[in-house]
């Protein structure tokens, strides 16, 4: 209960200081290091980074991606090659943020009306997700038009024919599984997403902002860098001495990473990601590699870039960028999700209870309705925004 109250107070405190300008004590999402005067992307590594006592560029700090909420992965086609939103486009993003905050703090919400609230506002609030007042929203709304910066139009290249066919097969298999379950939530844990199961959200989704817990932290030592993501407690310890990566037989949820310094930029090659841990919805192939670049855009902004180079999946490589503000006062807490993940046993026991109810109904001669595919996305219960389920410092359901 104490952790739940702390999470609620944190979210409410964040809502109380919402503004569309920079916040004291942290970096600014649209600082001069983030955008050039003409609204473009500054050259990587243009800021002179201070050195650690052992002589490497010092990237250490705590960074908060909340202010990057609302930025789409790929750019709206109407925006074209512009990295900076127009005044009208920016006003629309601010208005959406303000509407989200109003929904979060609505006096209409109650636990008894959670599912109704979720259906009306299209956000978390349902029976298996946190209450809306836990949510954290952007304070300094960004003018960045998309995460993708290359190709210049901000659009992700098309999938290869083989990748398209594989994606269609996965969708068909998932649909067939839902039909087989016939409305039952889960036969076993594997019927739920990695997010629901508190396993991992992968390399990309662990750094992009979520409904809360969007912090990242860098700690360095001679020859290594530890990069931690608050959402589902990921930490990668990355050697920075230029060594080669391990063989392809070693695979895990966040891949295997090795780094090298190119001036003030840390270049990290990440390979060997399990296919169950996709990047932007697509599994990385055996030829795929993520080229991550860590630098400082200015003293208070982490310039993080990821190039996805996978010729078996995409027609061309593409690069995304996240200018994440430094916020040393940010409360970076343990995301104790797995230890308190009551959703999984509750979903499974609820599914078994529903199976027993149906069996009794069949004995009485009643017909069980066939499953109908929903017309709207599955929300938190299908691994959506609220499926992580842990508030600040608390496990799911605490």
Coordinates of C-alpha atoms in Angstrom, one line a residue:
X1 CA 0.0 0.0 0.0
X2 CA 2.8 2.4 0.8
X3 CA 4.3 1.9 -2.6
X4 CA 1.0 2.5 -4.3
X5 CA 0.6 5.8 -2.4
X6 CA 4.1 6.9 -3.3
X7 CA 3.4 6.1 -7.0
X8 CA 0.2 8.1 -6.9
X9 CA 1.8 11.0 -5.2
X10 CA 4.6 11.0 -7.8
X11 CA 2.2 11.1 -10.7
X12 CA 0.1 13.8 -9.1
X13 CA 3.2 15.9 -8.4
X14 CA 4.2 15.6 -12.0
X15 CA 0.8 16.6 -13.2
X16 CA 0.9 19.7 -11.0
X17 CA 4.0 21.2 -12.7
X18 CA 3.0 20.6 -16.3
X19 CA 4.1 23.3 -18.6
X20 CA 5.1 23.8 -22.3
X21 CA 8.4 25.4 -21.4
X22 CA 11.6 24.0 -20.0
X23 CA 11.6 22.7 -16.4
X24 CA 14.3 23.9 -14.0
X25 CA 17.0 21.4 -13.2
X26 CA 16.7 19.3 -16.3
X27 CA 17.6 19.3 -20.0
X28 CA 15.2 20.7 -22.6
X29 CA 13.8 18.5 -25.3
X30 CA 14.1 21.3 -27.9
X31 CA 17.4 22.8 -26.7
X32 CA 19.9 24.2 -29.2
X33 CA 21.8 20.9 -29.2
X34 CA 18.6 19.0 -30.2
X35 CA 17.6 21.2 -33.1
X36 CA 19.6 23.4 -35.5
X37 CA 18.3 27.0 -36.0
X38 CA 16.7 25.9 -39.2
X39 CA 14.9 23.0 -37.5
X40 CA 17.2 20.2 -38.5
X41 CA 19.2 17.5 -36.7
X42 CA 22.6 18.6 -35.4
X43 CA 25.6 16.6 -36.4
X44 CA 26.3 13.7 -34.0
X45 CA 29.2 14.4 -31.6
X46 CA 29.3 18.2 -32.2
X47 CA 29.2 18.8 -28.4
X48 CA 32.6 18.6 -26.6
X49 CA 32.0 16.0 -23.9
X50 CA 33.9 16.3 -20.5
X51 CA 36.2 13.4 -19.7
X52 CA 36.1 10.9 -16.9
X53 CA 39.2 10.7 -14.6
X54 CA 40.4 7.8 -16.8
X55 CA 40.1 9.8 -20.0
X56 CA 36.9 8.5 -21.7
X57 CA 34.0 10.8 -22.6
X58 CA 31.8 11.2 -19.6
X59 CA 28.1 10.3 -20.4
X60 CA 27.1 9.4 -16.9
X61 CA 23.8 10.6 -15.5
X62 CA 20.1 10.1 -15.1
X63 CA 17.8 10.9 -18.0
X64 CA 14.0 11.1 -18.2
X65 CA 12.2 10.5 -21.5
X66 CA 8.7 11.6 -20.3
X67 CA 9.0 14.8 -22.3
X68 CA 9.3 12.7 -25.5
X69 CA 5.8 11.4 -25.2
X70 CA 3.6 12.1 -28.2
X71 CA 6.4 11.8 -30.7
X72 CA 5.6 9.0 -33.2
X73 CA 8.2 6.5 -34.3
X74 CA 7.7 7.4 -37.9
X75 CA 6.7 10.8 -39.3
X76 CA 3.2 11.7 -40.6
X77 CA 3.5 12.0 -44.3
X78 CA 1.9 15.4 -44.2
X79 CA 5.0 16.7 -42.3
X80 CA 7.4 15.6 -45.0
X81 CA 11.1 16.1 -44.3
X82 CA 10.6 18.6 -41.4
X83 CA 12.2 17.6 -38.1
X84 CA 10.4 20.5 -36.3
X85 CA 6.6 20.7 -36.1
X86 CA 4.9 23.8 -37.3
X87 CA 3.1 26.0 -34.7
X88 CA -0.3 24.4 -35.6
X89 CA 1.1 20.9 -35.3
X90 CA 2.7 21.7 -32.0
X91 CA -0.5 23.1 -30.6
X92 CA -2.3 19.9 -31.5
X93 CA 0.3 17.8 -29.6
X94 CA 0.0 20.1 -26.6
X95 CA -3.8 19.8 -26.7
X96 CA -3.5 16.0 -26.8
X97 CA -1.2 16.1 -23.8
X98 CA -3.6 18.4 -21.9
X99 CA -6.6 16.1 -22.8
X100 CA -4.6 13.1 -21.5
X101 CA -3.9 14.9 -18.2
X102 CA -7.6 15.8 -17.9
X103 CA -8.6 12.2 -18.5
X104 CA -6.0 11.0 -16.0
X105 CA -7.4 13.3 -13.3
X106 CA -11.1 12.9 -14.1
X107 CA -13.3 12.8 -11.0
X108 CA -15.4 10.3 -12.9
X109 CA -12.9 7.5 -12.5
X110 CA -13.5 4.8 -9.9
X111 CA -12.3 1.2 -9.7
X112 CA -15.9 0.0 -10.2
X113 CA -16.1 2.0 -13.5
X114 CA -12.6 1.2 -14.7
X115 CA -13.5 -0.7 -17.8
X116 CA -16.0 2.0 -18.8
X117 CA -13.3 4.6 -18.3
X118 CA -10.9 2.7 -20.4
X119 CA -13.4 2.3 -23.2
X120 CA -14.3 6.0 -23.2
X121 CA -10.8 7.4 -23.1
X122 CA -8.7 4.8 -24.8
X123 CA -6.1 4.7 -22.1
X124 CA -5.3 2.6 -19.1
X125 CA -7.8 2.3 -16.3
X126 CA -9.1 -1.2 -16.9
X127 CA -9.2 -4.1 -14.5
X128 CA -5.7 -5.3 -15.1
X129 CA -3.9 -1.9 -15.4
X130 CA -2.9 0.9 -13.0
X131 CA -5.3 3.7 -12.1
X132 CA -5.0 6.8 -14.2
X133 CA -3.5 9.0 -11.5
X134 CA -0.4 6.8 -11.6
X135 CA 0.4 8.1 -15.1
X136 CA 3.2 10.5 -15.9
X137 CA 2.8 13.0 -18.8
X138 CA 5.2 15.3 -20.6
X139 CA 5.9 18.6 -19.0
X140 CA 7.8 20.3 -21.8
X141 CA 6.1 19.1 -25.0
X142 CA 8.5 18.6 -27.8
X143 CA 8.4 19.9 -31.4
X144 CA 10.4 16.9 -32.7
X145 CA 8.3 15.4 -35.5
X146 CA 9.4 11.8 -35.3
X147 CA 12.0 9.5 -33.8
X148 CA 13.0 8.3 -37.2
X149 CA 15.5 10.7 -38.8
X150 CA 16.8 8.6 -41.7
X151 CA 15.4 8.2 -44.3
X152 CA 15.0 12.0 -44.4
X153 CA 11.2 11.7 -44.7
X154 CA 11.1 10.0 -41.3
X155 CA 9.4 6.9 -42.7
X156 CA 10.6 3.4 -41.9
X157 CA 11.5 1.5 -45.1
X158 CA 9.2 -1.2 -46.3
X159 CA 9.6 -4.8 -45.2
X160 CA 11.2 -7.3 -47.6
X161 CA 8.8 -9.8 -49.3
X162 CA 10.1 -12.5 -47.0
X163 CA 9.6 -10.4 -43.8
X164 CA 6.1 -9.4 -45.0
X165 CA 5.2 -13.1 -45.4
X166 CA 6.6 -13.9 -42.0
X167 CA 4.7 -11.1 -40.4
X168 CA 1.4 -12.3 -42.0
X169 CA 2.1 -15.8 -40.7
X170 CA 2.6 -14.5 -37.2
X171 CA -0.6 -12.5 -37.3
X172 CA -2.6 -15.5 -38.7
X173 CA -1.1 -17.8 -35.9
X174 CA -2.1 -15.3 -33.3
X175 CA -5.6 -15.0 -34.6
X176 CA -5.9 -18.7 -34.8
X177 CA -4.8 -19.0 -31.2
X178 CA -7.4 -16.4 -30.0
X179 CA -10.1 -18.4 -31.8
X180 CA -8.8 -21.6 -30.2
X181 CA -9.0 -20.0 -26.8
X182 CA -12.5 -18.8 -27.7
X183 CA -12.5 -15.8 -25.4
X184 CA -10.5 -17.5 -22.6
X185 CA -7.7 -15.1 -21.5
X186 CA -4.9 -17.7 -21.3
X187 CA -4.2 -21.4 -21.3
X188 CA -0.7 -20.7 -20.0
X189 CA 1.6 -17.7 -19.5
X190 CA 2.9 -18.1 -23.0
X191 CA -0.5 -16.8 -24.2
X192 CA 0.4 -13.4 -22.8
X193 CA 2.9 -10.8 -24.0
X194 CA 6.5 -10.4 -22.7
X195 CA 5.3 -7.2 -21.2
X196 CA 2.4 -8.9 -19.3
X197 CA 4.9 -11.5 -18.1
X198 CA 7.4 -8.9 -16.8
X199 CA 10.1 -10.4 -18.9
X200 CA 11.3 -7.5 -21.2
X201 CA 10.1 -4.9 -23.7
X202 CA 13.3 -5.3 -25.7
X203 CA 16.1 -3.0 -26.7
X204 CA 14.0 -0.3 -28.4
X205 CA 10.8 -0.3 -26.3
X206 CA 12.9 -0.3 -23.0
X207 CA 14.2 3.2 -23.8
X208 CA 11.2 4.8 -25.5
X209 CA 8.8 6.6 -23.0
X210 CA 5.9 4.8 -21.5
X211 CA 3.0 5.7 -19.2
X212 CA 5.5 6.0 -16.3
X213 CA 9.0 4.7 -15.4
X214 CA 10.6 6.3 -18.4
X215 CA 14.0 6.9 -16.8
X216 CA 17.4 5.7 -18.1
X217 CA 20.7 5.8 -16.3
X218 CA 24.3 5.6 -17.4
X219 CA 27.2 4.6 -15.1
X220 CA 30.8 4.2 -16.4
X221 CA 34.0 2.6 -15.4
X222 CA 37.3 2.1 -17.2
X223 CA 36.5 0.0 -20.3
X224 CA 32.8 -0.4 -19.7
X225 CA 29.4 1.4 -19.5
X226 CA 26.2 0.2 -17.8
X227 CA 23.0 1.4 -19.5
X228 CA 19.9 0.9 -17.3
X229 CA 16.3 1.4 -18.4
X230 CA 13.7 1.8 -15.7
X231 CA 10.8 0.1 -17.5
X232 CA 11.1 -3.6 -16.7
X233 CA 14.4 -3.2 -14.9
X234 CA 16.9 -3.7 -17.8
X235 CA 20.6 -3.1 -17.4
X236 CA 23.1 -3.8 -20.2
X237 CA 26.8 -3.8 -19.2
X238 CA 28.6 -2.9 -22.4
X239 CA 32.3 -3.3 -22.8
X240 CA 33.8 -0.2 -24.4
X241 CA 37.3 -1.5 -25.3
X242 CA 36.4 -2.4 -28.9
X243 CA 36.3 -6.2 -28.4
X244 CA 34.4 -8.4 -30.8
X245 CA 30.9 -9.6 -30.1
X246 CA 30.2 -13.2 -29.0
X247 CA 29.0 -15.9 -31.4
X248 CA 25.5 -16.1 -32.8
X249 CA 24.7 -19.1 -30.6
X250 CA 24.4 -16.8 -27.6
X251 CA 21.0 -15.1 -27.7
X252 CA 19.0 -13.2 -25.1
X253 CA 16.2 -10.7 -24.7
X254 CA 18.4 -7.6 -25.0
X255 CA 21.0 -9.1 -27.3
X256 CA 24.7 -9.0 -26.8
X257 CA 26.4 -5.6 -27.1
X258 CA 30.0 -4.4 -27.5
X259 CA 31.1 -0.8 -27.8
X260 CA 34.0 1.4 -29.1
X261 CA 34.7 5.1 -28.8
X262 CA 34.7 7.2 -32.0
X263 CA 35.7 10.6 -30.6
X264 CA 33.1 11.7 -28.1
X265 CA 30.5 9.1 -29.4
X266 CA 30.1 5.6 -28.0
X267 CA 29.2 3.3 -30.9
X268 CA 27.6 0.0 -29.8
X269 CA 26.9 -3.0 -31.9
X270 CA 24.0 -5.1 -30.6
X271 CA 23.3 -8.6 -32.1
X272 CA 21.9 -11.9 -31.1
X273 CA 18.5 -10.7 -30.0
X274 CA 16.0 -13.5 -29.4
X275 CA 13.2 -13.5 -32.1
X276 CA 10.7 -13.3 -29.3
X277 CA 12.1 -9.8 -28.5
X278 CA 11.2 -7.8 -31.6
X279 CA 12.5 -4.4 -32.7
X280 CA 9.5 -2.2 -33.8
X281 CA 7.4 -5.3 -34.1
X282 CA 9.9 -7.2 -36.3
X283 CA 12.3 -10.0 -35.1
X284 CA 15.9 -9.3 -36.0
X285 CA 17.2 -11.8 -38.4
X286 CA 20.6 -13.7 -38.2
X287 CA 22.1 -10.9 -40.3
X288 CA 20.5 -8.1 -38.4
X289 CA 22.5 -5.7 -36.2
X290 CA 21.6 -2.6 -34.2
X291 CA 24.2 0.2 -34.3
X292 CA 23.5 2.3 -31.3
X293 CA 25.2 5.6 -30.7
X294 CA 25.5 7.4 -27.4
X295 CA 26.6 11.0 -27.2
X296 CA 25.6 14.3 -25.5
X297 CA 23.8 16.8 -27.7
X298 CA 24.6 19.4 -25.0
X299 CA 25.5 19.3 -21.3
X300 CA 21.9 18.2 -20.4
X301 CA 20.7 16.0 -23.3
X302 CA 21.6 12.4 -24.1
X303 CA 21.7 12.1 -27.9
X304 CA 20.7 8.4 -28.4
X305 CA 20.5 7.0 -31.9
X306 CA 19.8 3.5 -33.2
X307 CA 20.3 2.3 -36.8
X308 CA 18.5 -0.9 -37.7
X309 CA 20.4 -2.7 -40.4
X310 CA 18.8 -5.9 -41.3
X311 CA 18.7 -6.7 -45.1
X312 CA 16.5 -9.8 -44.5
X313 CA 13.8 -7.6 -42.9
X314 CA 14.0 -4.1 -44.3
X315 CA 14.5 -2.8 -47.8
X316 CA 17.1 -0.3 -46.4
X317 CA 18.6 0.6 -43.1
X318 CA 16.9 3.2 -40.9
X319 CA 17.8 5.4 -38.0
X320 CA 15.9 6.7 -35.0
X321 CA 17.0 9.4 -32.6
X322 CA 15.9 10.2 -29.0
X323 CA 17.2 13.4 -27.4
X324 CA 16.6 12.5 -23.8
X325 CA 16.8 15.3 -21.2
X326 CA 19.1 14.9 -18.2
X327 CA 17.2 15.0 -14.9
X328 CA 19.5 14.2 -12.0
X329 CA 16.7 14.8 -9.5
X330 CA 14.5 12.2 -11.2
X331 CA 13.4 9.4 -8.9
X332 CA 14.8 6.3 -10.6
X333 CA 13.1 3.4 -8.8
X334 CA 13.2 -0.4 -9.0
X335 CA 10.5 -1.6 -11.4
X336 CA 9.6 -4.6 -9.2
X337 CA 7.3 -6.1 -11.7
X338 CA 7.9 -9.9 -11.7
X339 CA 8.0 -10.2 -8.0
X340 CA 4.5 -8.7 -7.6
X341 CA 3.0 -9.7 -10.9
X342 CA -0.4 -10.8 -9.5
X343 CA -1.9 -10.3 -13.0
X344 CA -0.5 -13.6 -14.3
X345 CA -1.9 -16.0 -11.5
X346 CA -5.1 -14.0 -11.5
X347 CA -5.5 -14.3 -15.3
X348 CA -4.7 -18.0 -15.2
X349 CA -7.0 -18.8 -12.2
X350 CA -9.7 -16.6 -13.8
X351 CA -9.4 -18.6 -17.1
X352 CA -9.7 -21.9 -15.2
X353 CA -12.8 -20.6 -13.5
X354 CA -14.3 -19.6 -16.8
X355 CA -13.5 -23.0 -18.2
X356 CA -15.4 -24.6 -15.3
X357 CA -18.3 -22.3 -15.7
X358 CA -18.5 -23.2 -19.4
X359 CA -18.3 -26.9 -18.7
X360 CA -21.2 -26.6 -16.3
X361 CA -23.2 -24.6 -18.9
X362 CA -22.6 -27.2 -21.5
X363 CA -23.9 -29.9 -19.1
X364 CA -27.1 -27.8 -18.8
X365 CA -27.4 -27.8 -22.6
X366 CA -26.4 -24.2 -23.1
X367 CA -24.3 -23.2 -26.1
X368 CA -21.1 -21.3 -25.6
X369 CA -20.9 -18.3 -28.0
X370 CA -18.1 -18.4 -30.5
X371 CA -15.2 -15.9 -30.2
X372 CA -15.5 -12.7 -32.2
X373 CA -12.4 -10.7 -33.0
X374 CA -12.7 -7.3 -31.4
X375 CA -12.8 -4.2 -33.6
X376 CA -10.6 -2.2 -31.2
X377 CA -7.0 -2.9 -30.0
X378 CA -6.6 -5.1 -27.0
X379 CA -5.4 -2.4 -24.6
X380 CA -3.5 -3.2 -21.4
X381 CA -4.8 -6.8 -21.2
X382 CA -3.1 -7.7 -24.5
X383 CA 0.2 -6.3 -23.6
X384 CA -0.7 -2.6 -24.3
X385 CA 0.4 0.5 -22.4
X386 CA -0.7 -0.6 -19.0
X387 CA 0.5 -4.2 -19.0
X388 CA 3.7 -3.5 -17.2
X389 CA 1.6 -2.9 -14.2
X390 CA 4.2 -1.7 -11.7
X391 CA 4.0 1.8 -10.1
X392 CA 7.0 3.7 -8.9
X393 CA 8.9 1.2 -6.7
X394 CA 6.0 -1.3 -6.6
X395 CA 5.2 -4.6 -8.2
X396 CA 2.1 -5.1 -10.2
X397 CA -0.9 -5.2 -8.0
X398 CA 0.9 -3.8 -4.9

